[in-house]
mmCIF file of C-alpha atoms in Angstrom:
data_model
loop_
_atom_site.group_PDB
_atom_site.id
_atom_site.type_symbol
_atom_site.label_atom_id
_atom_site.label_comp_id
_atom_site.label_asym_id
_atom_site.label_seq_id
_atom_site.Cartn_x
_atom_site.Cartn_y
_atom_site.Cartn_z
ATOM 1 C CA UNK O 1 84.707 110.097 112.600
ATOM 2 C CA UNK O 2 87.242 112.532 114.287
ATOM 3 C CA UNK O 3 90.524 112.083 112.513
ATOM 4 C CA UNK O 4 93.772 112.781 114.590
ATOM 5 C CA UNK O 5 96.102 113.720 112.017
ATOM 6 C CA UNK O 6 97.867 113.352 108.714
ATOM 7 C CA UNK O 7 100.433 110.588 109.608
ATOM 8 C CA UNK O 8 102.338 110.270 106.558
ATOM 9 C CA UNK O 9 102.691 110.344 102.722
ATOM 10 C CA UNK O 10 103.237 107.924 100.430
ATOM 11 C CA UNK O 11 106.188 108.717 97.974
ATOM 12 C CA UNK O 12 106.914 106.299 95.195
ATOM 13 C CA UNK O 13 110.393 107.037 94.338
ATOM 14 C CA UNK O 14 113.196 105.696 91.215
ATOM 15 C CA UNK O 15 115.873 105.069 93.771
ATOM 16 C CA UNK O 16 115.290 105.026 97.772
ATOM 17 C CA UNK O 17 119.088 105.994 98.449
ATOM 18 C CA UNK O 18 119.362 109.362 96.141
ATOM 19 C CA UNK O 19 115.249 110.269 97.430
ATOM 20 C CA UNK O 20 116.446 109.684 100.726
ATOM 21 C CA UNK O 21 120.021 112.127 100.279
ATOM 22 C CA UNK O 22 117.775 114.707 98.632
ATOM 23 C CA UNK O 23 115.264 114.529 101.660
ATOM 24 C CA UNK O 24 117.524 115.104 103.991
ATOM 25 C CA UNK O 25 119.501 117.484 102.095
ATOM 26 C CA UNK O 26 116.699 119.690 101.448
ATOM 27 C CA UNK O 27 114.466 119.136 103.673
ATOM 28 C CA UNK O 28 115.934 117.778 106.542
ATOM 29 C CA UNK O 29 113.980 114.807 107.138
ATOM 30 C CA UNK O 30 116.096 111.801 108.489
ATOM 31 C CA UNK O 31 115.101 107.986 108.905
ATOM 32 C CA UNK O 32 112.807 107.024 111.230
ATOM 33 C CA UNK O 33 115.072 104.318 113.077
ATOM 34 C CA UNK O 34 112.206 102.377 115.045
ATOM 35 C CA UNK O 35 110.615 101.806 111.767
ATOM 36 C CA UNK O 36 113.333 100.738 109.670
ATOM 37 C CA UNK O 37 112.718 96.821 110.260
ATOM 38 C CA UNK O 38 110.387 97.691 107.635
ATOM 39 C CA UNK O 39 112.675 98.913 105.039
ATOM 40 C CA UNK O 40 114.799 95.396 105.739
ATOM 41 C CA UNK O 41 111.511 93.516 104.662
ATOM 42 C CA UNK O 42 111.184 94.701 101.608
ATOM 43 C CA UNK O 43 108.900 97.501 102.743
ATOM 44 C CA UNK O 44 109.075 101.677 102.814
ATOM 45 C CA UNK O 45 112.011 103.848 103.973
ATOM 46 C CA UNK O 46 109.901 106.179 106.518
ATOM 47 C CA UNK O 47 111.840 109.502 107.128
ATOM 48 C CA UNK O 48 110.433 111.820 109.672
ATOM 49 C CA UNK O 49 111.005 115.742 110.515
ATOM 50 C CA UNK O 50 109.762 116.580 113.393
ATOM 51 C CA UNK O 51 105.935 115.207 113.463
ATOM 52 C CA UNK O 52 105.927 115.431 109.258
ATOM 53 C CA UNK O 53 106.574 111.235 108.060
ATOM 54 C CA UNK O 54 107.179 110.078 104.461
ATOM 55 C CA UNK O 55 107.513 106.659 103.769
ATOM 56 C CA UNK O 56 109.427 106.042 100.576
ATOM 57 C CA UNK O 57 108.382 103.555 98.109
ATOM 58 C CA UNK O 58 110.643 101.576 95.065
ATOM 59 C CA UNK O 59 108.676 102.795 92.198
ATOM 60 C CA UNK O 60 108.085 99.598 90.569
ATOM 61 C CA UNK O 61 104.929 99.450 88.131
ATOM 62 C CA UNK O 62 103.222 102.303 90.380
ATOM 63 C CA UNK O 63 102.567 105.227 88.299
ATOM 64 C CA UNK O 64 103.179 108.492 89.700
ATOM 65 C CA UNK O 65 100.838 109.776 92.317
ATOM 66 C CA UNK O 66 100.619 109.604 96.223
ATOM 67 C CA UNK O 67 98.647 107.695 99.128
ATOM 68 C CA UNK O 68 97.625 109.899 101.935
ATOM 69 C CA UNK O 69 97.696 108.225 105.669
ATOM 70 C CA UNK O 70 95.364 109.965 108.349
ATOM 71 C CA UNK O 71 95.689 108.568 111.939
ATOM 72 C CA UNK O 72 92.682 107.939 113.718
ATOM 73 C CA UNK O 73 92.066 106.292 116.937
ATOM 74 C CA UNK O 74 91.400 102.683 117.115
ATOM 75 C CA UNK O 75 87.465 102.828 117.950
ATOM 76 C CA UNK O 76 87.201 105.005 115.076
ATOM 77 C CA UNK O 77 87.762 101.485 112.744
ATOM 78 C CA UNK O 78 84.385 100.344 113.092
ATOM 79 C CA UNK O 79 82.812 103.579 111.900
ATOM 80 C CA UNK O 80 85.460 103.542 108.739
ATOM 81 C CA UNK O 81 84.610 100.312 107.647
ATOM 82 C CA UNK O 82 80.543 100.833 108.259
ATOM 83 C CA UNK O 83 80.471 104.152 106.272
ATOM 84 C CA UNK O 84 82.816 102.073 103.563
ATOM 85 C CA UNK O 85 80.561 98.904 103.424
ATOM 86 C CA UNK O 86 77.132 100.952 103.272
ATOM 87 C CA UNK O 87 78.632 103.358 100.191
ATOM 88 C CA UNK O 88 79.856 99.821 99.075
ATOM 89 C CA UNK O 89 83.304 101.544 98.773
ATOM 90 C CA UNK O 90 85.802 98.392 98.212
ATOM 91 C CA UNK O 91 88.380 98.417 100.833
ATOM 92 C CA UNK O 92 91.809 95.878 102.392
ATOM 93 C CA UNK O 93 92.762 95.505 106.044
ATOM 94 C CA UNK O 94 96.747 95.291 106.526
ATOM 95 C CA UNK O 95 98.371 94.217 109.891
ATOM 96 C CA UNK O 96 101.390 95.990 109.691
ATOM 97 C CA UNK O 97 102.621 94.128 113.024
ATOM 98 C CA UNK O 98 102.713 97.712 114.664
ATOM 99 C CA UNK O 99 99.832 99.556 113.093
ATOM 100 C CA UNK O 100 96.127 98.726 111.929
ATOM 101 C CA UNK O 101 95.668 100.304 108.395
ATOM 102 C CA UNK O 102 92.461 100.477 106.003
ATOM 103 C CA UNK O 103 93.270 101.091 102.412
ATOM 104 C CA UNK O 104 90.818 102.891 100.105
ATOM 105 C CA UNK O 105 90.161 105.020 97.248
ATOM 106 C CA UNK O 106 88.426 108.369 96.665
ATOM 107 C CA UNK O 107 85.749 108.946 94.391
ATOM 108 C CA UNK O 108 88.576 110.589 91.487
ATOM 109 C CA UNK O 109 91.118 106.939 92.463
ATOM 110 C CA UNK O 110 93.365 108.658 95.079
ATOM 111 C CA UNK O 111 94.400 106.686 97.554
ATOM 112 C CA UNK O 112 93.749 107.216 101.114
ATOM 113 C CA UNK O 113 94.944 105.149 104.487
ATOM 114 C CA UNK O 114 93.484 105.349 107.706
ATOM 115 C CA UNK O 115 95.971 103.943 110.373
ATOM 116 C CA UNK O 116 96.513 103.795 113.952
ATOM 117 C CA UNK O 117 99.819 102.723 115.990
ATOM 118 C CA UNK O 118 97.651 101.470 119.016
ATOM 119 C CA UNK O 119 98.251 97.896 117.465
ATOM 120 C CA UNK O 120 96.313 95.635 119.915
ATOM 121 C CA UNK O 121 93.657 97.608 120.218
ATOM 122 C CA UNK O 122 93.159 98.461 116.864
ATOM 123 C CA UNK O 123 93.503 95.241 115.621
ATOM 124 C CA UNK O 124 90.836 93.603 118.347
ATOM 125 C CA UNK O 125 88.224 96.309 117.434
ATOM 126 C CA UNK O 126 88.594 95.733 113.267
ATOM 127 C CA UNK O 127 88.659 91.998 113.590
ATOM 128 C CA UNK O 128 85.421 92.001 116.050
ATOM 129 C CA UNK O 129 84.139 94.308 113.524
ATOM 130 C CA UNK O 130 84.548 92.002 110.781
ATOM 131 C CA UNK O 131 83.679 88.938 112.859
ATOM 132 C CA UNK O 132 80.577 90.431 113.625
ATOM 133 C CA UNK O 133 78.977 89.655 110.269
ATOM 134 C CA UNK O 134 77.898 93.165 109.234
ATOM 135 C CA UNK O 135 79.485 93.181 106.402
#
């Protein structure tokens, strides 16, 4: 499977305003506007510099740690979820309504997401994937 690139980090965070002053601040990174519908929702602030993304998470219950997003083309789903199913690696689909993600764990619990912004095709080639009964 030929991953594209790390898309973006996970960052669970005590209070979204101050971690997003202390991004930008530091660091630079400001909010990525065509993503912040979903911050309204309920979802992550995503804050970009240049190509480098974090989406910042309410730290709720979550203990501290990270989830690592690689972007991979859409046809690459089908491969991900066959390599997942025959290691019998438990997985979730999300339909993010602009991006197709996998979630998963490594073998030491770190989470990993494998995502792709090429929303219709992405989500035609994981639900014929899963329709087609390999699983």
């Amino acid at each position: 499977m030929s991953v594209l690139r790390i898309d973006h980090v996970h960052i669970y965070v005590n209070n979204i305003a101050e971690a997003e002053g202390w991004y930008k601040n530091v660091l630079g990174f400001i909010r990525d506007e065509s993503l912040l519908f979903w911050f309204t929702q309920g979802g992550p602030l995503v804050i970009k510099n240049n190509e480098a993304a974090l989406s910042l998470f309410e730290r709720k219950h979550h203990s501290p740690g990270h989830t690592v997003a690689f972007n991979i083309k859409p046809s690459c789903f089908h491969e991900l979820i066959e390599i997942l199913s025959l290691r019998s690696i438990p997985f979730t689909v999300s339909d993010h309504q602009v991006s197709m993600s996998v979630y998963f764990e490594d073998i030491d619990g770190n989470k990993i997401e494998m995502t792709s912004y090429e929303y219709l095709e992405a989500s035609k080639n994981i639900q014929s994937y899963l329709m087609s009964g390999k699983l």
